[in-house]
Tab-separated table of C-alpha atoms in Angstrom:
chain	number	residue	atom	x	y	z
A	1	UNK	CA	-10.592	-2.139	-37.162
A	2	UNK	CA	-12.501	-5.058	-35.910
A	3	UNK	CA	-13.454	-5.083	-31.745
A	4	UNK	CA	-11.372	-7.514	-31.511
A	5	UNK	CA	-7.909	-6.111	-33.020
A	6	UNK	CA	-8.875	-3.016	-31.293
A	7	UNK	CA	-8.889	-4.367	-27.572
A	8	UNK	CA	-6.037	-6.713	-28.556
A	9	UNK	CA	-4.138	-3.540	-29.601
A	10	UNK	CA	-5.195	-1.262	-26.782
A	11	UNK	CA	-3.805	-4.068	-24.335
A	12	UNK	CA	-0.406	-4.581	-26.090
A	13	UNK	CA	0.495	-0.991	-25.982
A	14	UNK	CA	-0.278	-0.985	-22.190
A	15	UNK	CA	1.498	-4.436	-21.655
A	16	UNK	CA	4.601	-3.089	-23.635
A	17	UNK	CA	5.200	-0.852	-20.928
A	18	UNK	CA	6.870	-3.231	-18.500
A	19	UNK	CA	10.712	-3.054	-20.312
A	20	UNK	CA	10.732	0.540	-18.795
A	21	UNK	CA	10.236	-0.105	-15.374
A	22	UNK	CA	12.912	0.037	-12.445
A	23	UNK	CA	12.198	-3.722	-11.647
A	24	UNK	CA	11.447	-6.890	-13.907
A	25	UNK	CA	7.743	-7.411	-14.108
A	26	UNK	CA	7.273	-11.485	-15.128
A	27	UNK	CA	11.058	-12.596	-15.420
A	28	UNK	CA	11.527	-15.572	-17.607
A	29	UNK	CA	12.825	-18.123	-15.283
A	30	UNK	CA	9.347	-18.037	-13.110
A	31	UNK	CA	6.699	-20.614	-13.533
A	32	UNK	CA	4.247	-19.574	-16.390
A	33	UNK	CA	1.781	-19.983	-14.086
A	34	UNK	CA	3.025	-17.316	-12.401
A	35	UNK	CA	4.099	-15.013	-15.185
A	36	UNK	CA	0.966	-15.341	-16.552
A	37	UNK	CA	-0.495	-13.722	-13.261
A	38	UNK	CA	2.301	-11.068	-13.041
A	39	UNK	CA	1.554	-9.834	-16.185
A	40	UNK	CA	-2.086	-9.496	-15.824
A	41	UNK	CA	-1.387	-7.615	-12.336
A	42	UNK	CA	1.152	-5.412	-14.553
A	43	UNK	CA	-1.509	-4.861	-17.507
A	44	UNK	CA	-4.222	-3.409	-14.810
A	45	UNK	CA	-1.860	-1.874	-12.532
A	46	UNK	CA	-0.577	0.047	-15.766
A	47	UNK	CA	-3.562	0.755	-16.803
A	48	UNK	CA	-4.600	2.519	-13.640
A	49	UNK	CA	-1.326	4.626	-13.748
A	50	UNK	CA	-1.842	5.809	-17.051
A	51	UNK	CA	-5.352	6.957	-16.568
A	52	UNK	CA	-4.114	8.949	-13.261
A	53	UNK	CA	-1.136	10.183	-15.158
A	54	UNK	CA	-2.899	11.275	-18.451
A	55	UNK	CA	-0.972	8.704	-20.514
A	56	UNK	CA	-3.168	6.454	-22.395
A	57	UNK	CA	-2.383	6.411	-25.917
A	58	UNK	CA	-4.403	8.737	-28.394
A	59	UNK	CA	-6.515	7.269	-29.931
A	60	UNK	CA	-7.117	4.022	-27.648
A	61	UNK	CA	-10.712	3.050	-27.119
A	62	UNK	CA	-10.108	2.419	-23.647
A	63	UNK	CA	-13.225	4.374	-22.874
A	64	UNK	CA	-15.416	2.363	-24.722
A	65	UNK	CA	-13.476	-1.121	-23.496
A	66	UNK	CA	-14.993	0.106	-19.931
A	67	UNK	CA	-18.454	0.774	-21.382
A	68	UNK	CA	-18.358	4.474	-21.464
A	69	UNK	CA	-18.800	6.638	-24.358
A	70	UNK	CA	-15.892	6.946	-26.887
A	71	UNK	CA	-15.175	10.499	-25.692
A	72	UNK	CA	-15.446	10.056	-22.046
A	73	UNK	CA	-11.710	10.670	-21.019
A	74	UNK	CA	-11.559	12.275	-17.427
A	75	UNK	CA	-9.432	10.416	-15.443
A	76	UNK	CA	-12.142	10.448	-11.987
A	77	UNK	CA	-14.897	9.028	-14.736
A	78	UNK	CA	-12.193	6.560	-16.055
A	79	UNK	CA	-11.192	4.920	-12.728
A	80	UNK	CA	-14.480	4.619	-11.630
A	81	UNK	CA	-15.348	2.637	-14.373
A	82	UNK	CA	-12.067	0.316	-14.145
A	83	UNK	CA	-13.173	-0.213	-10.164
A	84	UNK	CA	-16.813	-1.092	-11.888
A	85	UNK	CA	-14.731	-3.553	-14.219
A	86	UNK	CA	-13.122	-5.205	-11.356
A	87	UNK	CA	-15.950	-5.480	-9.586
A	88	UNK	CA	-17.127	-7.874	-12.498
A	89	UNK	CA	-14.362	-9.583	-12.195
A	90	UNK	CA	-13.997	-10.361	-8.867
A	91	UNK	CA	-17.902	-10.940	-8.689
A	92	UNK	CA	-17.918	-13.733	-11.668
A	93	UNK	CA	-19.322	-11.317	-14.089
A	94	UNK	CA	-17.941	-10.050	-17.326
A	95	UNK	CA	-16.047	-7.284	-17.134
A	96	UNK	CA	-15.101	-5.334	-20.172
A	97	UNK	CA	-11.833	-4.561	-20.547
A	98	UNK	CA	-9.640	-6.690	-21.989
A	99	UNK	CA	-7.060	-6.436	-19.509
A	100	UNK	CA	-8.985	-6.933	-16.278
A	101	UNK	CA	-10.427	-9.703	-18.067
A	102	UNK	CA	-7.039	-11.138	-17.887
A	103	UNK	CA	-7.218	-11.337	-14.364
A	104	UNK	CA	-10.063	-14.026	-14.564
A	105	UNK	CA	-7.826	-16.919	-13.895
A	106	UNK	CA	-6.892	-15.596	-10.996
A	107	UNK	CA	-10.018	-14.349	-9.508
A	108	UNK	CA	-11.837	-17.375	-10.243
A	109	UNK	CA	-8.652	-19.749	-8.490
A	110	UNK	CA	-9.142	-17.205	-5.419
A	111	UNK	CA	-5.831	-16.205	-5.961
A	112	UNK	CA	-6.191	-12.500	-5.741
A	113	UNK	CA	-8.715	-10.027	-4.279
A	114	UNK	CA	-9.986	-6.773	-5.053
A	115	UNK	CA	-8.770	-4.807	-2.216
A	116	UNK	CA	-5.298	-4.152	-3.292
A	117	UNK	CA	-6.522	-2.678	-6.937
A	118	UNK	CA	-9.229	-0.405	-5.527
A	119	UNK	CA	-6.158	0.985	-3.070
A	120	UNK	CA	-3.943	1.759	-6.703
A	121	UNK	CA	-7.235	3.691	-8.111
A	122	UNK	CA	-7.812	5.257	-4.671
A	123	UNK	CA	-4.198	7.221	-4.659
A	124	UNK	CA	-4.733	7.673	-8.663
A	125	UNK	CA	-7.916	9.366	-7.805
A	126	UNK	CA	-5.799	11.386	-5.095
A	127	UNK	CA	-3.553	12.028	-7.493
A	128	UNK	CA	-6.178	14.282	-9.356
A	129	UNK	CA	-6.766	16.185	-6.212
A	130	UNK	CA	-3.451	16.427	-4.078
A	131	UNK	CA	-0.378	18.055	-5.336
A	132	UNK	CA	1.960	18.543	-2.511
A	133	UNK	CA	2.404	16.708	0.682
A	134	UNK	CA	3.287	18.321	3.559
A	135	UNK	CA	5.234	15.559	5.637
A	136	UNK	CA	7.127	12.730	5.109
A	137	UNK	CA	4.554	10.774	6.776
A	138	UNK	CA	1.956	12.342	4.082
A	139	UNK	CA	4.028	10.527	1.626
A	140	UNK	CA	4.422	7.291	3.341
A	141	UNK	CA	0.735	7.251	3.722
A	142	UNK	CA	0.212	8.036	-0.005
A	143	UNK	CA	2.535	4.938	-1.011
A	144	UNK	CA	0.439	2.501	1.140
A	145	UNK	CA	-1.624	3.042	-1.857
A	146	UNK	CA	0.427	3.540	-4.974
A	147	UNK	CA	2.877	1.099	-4.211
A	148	UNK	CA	2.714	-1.414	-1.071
A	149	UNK	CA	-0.088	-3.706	-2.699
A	150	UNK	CA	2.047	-4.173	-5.883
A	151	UNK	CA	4.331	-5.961	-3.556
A	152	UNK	CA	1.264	-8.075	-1.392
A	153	UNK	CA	-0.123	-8.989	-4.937
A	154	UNK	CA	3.013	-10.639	-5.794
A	155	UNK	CA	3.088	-12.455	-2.633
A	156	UNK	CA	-0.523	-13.250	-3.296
A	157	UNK	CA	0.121	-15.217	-6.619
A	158	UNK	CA	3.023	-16.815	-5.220
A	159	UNK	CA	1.747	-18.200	-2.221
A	160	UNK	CA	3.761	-16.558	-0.016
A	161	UNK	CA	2.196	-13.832	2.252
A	162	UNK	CA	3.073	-13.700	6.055
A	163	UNK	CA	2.318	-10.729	8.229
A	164	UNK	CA	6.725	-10.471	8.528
A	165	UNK	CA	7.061	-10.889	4.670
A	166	UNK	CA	3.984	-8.691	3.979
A	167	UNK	CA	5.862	-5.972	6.137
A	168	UNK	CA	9.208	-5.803	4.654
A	169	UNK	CA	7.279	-5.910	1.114
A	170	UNK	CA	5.573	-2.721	1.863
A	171	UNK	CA	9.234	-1.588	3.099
A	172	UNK	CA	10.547	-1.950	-0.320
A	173	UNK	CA	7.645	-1.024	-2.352
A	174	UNK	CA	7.415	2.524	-0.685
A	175	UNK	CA	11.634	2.833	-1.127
A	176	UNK	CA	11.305	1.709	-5.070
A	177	UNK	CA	8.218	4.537	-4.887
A	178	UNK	CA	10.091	7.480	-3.711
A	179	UNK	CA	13.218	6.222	-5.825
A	180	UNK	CA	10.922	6.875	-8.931
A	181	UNK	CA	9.822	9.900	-7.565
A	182	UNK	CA	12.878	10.981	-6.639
A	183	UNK	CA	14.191	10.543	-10.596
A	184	UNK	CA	11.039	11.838	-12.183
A	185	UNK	CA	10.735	15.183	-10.029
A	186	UNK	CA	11.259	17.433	-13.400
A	187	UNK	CA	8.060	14.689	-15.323
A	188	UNK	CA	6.183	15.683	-12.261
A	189	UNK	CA	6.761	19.209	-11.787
A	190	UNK	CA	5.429	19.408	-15.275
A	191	UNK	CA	2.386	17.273	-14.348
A	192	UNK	CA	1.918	20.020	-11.375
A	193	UNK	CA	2.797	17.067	-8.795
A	194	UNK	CA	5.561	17.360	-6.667
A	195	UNK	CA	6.330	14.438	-4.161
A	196	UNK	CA	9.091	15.815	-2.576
A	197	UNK	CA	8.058	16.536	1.235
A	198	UNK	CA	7.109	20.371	1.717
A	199	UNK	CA	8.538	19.896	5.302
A	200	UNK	CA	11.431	18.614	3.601
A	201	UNK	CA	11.991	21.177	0.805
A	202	UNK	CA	11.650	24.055	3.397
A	203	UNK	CA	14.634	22.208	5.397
A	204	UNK	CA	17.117	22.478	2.326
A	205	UNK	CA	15.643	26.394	1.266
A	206	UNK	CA	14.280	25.170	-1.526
A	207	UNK	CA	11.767	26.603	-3.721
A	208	UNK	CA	9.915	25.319	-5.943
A	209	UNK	CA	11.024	27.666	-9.063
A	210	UNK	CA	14.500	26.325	-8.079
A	211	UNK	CA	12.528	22.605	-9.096
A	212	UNK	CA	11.551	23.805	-12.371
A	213	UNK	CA	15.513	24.910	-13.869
A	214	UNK	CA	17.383	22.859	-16.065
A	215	UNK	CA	20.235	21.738	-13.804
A	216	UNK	CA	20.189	21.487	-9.963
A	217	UNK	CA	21.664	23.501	-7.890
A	218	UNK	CA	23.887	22.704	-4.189
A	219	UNK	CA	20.335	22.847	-2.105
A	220	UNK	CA	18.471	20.719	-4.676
A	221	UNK	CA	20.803	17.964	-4.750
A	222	UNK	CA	21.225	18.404	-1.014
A	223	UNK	CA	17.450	17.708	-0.782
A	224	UNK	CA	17.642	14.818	-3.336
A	225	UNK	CA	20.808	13.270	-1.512
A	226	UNK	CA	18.784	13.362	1.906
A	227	UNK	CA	15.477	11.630	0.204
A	228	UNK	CA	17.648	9.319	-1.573
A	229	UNK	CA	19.361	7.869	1.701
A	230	UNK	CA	15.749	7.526	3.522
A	231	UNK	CA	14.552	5.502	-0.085
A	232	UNK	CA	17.995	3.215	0.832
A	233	UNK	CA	17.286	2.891	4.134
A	234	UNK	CA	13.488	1.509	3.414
A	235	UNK	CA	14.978	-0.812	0.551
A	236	UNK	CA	17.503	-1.915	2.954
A	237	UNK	CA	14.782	-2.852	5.460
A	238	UNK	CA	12.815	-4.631	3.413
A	239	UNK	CA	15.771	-6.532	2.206
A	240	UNK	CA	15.519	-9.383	4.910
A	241	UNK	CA	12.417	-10.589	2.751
A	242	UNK	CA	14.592	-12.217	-0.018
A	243	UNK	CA	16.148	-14.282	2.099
A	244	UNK	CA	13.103	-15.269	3.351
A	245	UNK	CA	12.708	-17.100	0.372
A	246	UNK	CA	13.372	-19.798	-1.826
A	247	UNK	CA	14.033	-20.433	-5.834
A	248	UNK	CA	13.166	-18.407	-8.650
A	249	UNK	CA	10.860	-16.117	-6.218
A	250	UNK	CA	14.084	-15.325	-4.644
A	251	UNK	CA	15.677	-14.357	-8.050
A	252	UNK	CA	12.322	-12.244	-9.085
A	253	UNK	CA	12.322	-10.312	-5.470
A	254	UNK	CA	15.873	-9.631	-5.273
A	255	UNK	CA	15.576	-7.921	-8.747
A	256	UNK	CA	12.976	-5.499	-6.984
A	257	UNK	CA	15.331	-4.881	-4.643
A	258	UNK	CA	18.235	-4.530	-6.930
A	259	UNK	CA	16.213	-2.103	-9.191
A	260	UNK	CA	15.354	0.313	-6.525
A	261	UNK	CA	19.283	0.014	-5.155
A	262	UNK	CA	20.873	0.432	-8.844
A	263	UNK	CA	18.307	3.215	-9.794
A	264	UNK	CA	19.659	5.274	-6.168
A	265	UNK	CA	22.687	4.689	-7.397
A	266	UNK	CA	22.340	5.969	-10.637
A	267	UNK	CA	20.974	9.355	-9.254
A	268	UNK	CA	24.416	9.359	-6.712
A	269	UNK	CA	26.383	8.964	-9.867
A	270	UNK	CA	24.196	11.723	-11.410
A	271	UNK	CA	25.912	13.842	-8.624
A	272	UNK	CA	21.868	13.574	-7.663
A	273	UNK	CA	21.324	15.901	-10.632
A	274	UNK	CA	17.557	14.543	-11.425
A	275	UNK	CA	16.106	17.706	-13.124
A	276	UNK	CA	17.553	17.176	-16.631
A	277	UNK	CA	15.772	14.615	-16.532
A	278	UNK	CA	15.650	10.710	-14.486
A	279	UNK	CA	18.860	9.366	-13.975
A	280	UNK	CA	19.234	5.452	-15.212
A	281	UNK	CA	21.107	2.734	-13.844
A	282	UNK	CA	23.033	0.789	-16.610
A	283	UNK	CA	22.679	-3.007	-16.775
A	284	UNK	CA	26.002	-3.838	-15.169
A	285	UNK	CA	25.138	-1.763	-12.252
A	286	UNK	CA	21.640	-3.709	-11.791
A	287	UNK	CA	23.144	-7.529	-12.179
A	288	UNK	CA	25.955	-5.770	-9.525
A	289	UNK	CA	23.294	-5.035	-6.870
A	290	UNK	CA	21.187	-8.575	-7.824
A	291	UNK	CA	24.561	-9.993	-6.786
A	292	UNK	CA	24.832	-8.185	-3.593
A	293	UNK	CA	21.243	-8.689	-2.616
A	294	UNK	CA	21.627	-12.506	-3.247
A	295	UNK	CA	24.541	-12.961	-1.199
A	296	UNK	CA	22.939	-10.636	1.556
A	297	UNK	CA	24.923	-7.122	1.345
A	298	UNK	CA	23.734	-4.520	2.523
């Protein structure tokens, strides 16, 4: 397969990702000028998760995209060498990999920095080395990497950022964070991870053998019921921000908002069951909670 075909393919399978997620990535009804940025944010961002999560398609050359050797596949030696790519990018070089490339446009426009990509590798890089976390606050702290600059990059290509909206962005970024957490606890035990406060677990008695069976039981769902309200209560925070703007931004942030509220729900509905596996919300129950968010419900 020619270089070309390879990268091209590589990219697509990353890119392809996006119709899974809680939230809509680059909505139809934006500007193309900005879809074409949210997508290339969503291509790298992905990218980064699946080298920290040990999901990168076999057989991708993603390795060699980055300039490493064909069998160079640990995930420390991988995100190094997607923080070296960025560099390029953000430095008017030539980076590599055909999906930071795709962030050229926006580099070169001044649109977007580096900063809030090197914070996504730093907490995939954490995720090789921590496991548990001990407080709620441990957590918090962990999604000011993994999740709060998804939210300022978004306000970055729009034009948008204010220290107020920047705030309530990281307020629903952390809430859709621990939502996802909160449905993939059994994809996570497996991974060795949990994300479920140890402070917390030790509060409902429970263990983490009790994590690992098929079905919850009353102090598991207890525990899940109690994470789930504090993920509402940051979503509902962060709220205020869609009405702090206008259009079809407004449309694309309340559907943020409305994923993270419809996937909660999903996991009440579950009877907050998650360990069978993550509990989805159903389209009906999404355009329900756009609805709500757009007319300012709480």
């Amino acid at each position: 397969m020619a270089t070309d075909d390879l990268q091209l393919r590589d990219a697509s399978a990353v890119l392809a990702k996006a119709a899974d997620e809680n939230f809509p990535v680059a909505p139809f009804f934006l500007p193309r000028s900005w879809r074409d940025d949210l997508m290339a944010v969503y291509g790298v961002v992905r990218l980064i998760d699946d080298i920290g999560d040990g999901d990168l398609a076999p057989g991708a050359a993603h390795a060699r995209h980055l300039g490493l050797d064909a069998d160079a596949d640990g995930p420390l030696t991988l995100l190094d060498a997607v923080a070296v790519d960025l560099g390029k990018v953000f430095d008017g070089g030539d980076p590599g990999h055909p999906l930071v490339r795709a962030l050229r446009p926006a580099a070169e426009r001044g649109t977007l920095t580096a900063a809030p990509f090197l914070a996504l590798i730093e907490a995939n890089r954490q995720d090789q080395l921590v496991t548990r976390y001990e407080t709620y606050d441990d957590l918090v702290a962990y999604c000011a990497l993994s999740a709060n600059p998804i939210g300022r990059l978004v306000l970055a290509i729009t034009g948008t950022e204010t220290p107020e909206r920047v705030r309530r962005s990281d307020a629903v970024c952390t809430g859709l964070q621990i939502v996802e957490h909160i449905q993939d606890v059994a994809e996570d035990l497996r991974r060795g991870r949990i994300y479920l406060p140890v402070e917390d677990m030790k509060r409902f008695h429970v263990s983490e053998s009790d994590l690992a069976l098929p079905t919850a039981g009353a102090s598991v769902r207890a525990l899940v019921a109690f994470e789930v309200e504090r993920a509402r209560g940051l979503l509902n925070e962060g709220t205020p921000l869609v009405g702090s703007v206008h259009g079809r931004l407004k449309l694309l942030l309340a559907g943020f908002v409305a994923g993270g509220r419809a996937a909660a729900g999903a996991i009440v509905t579950a009877g907050y069951d998650v360990l069978p596996g993550p509990p989805k919300p159903t389209k009906p129950r999404l355009l329900r909670e756009a609805g709500a968010v757009l007319r300012g419900e709480g």
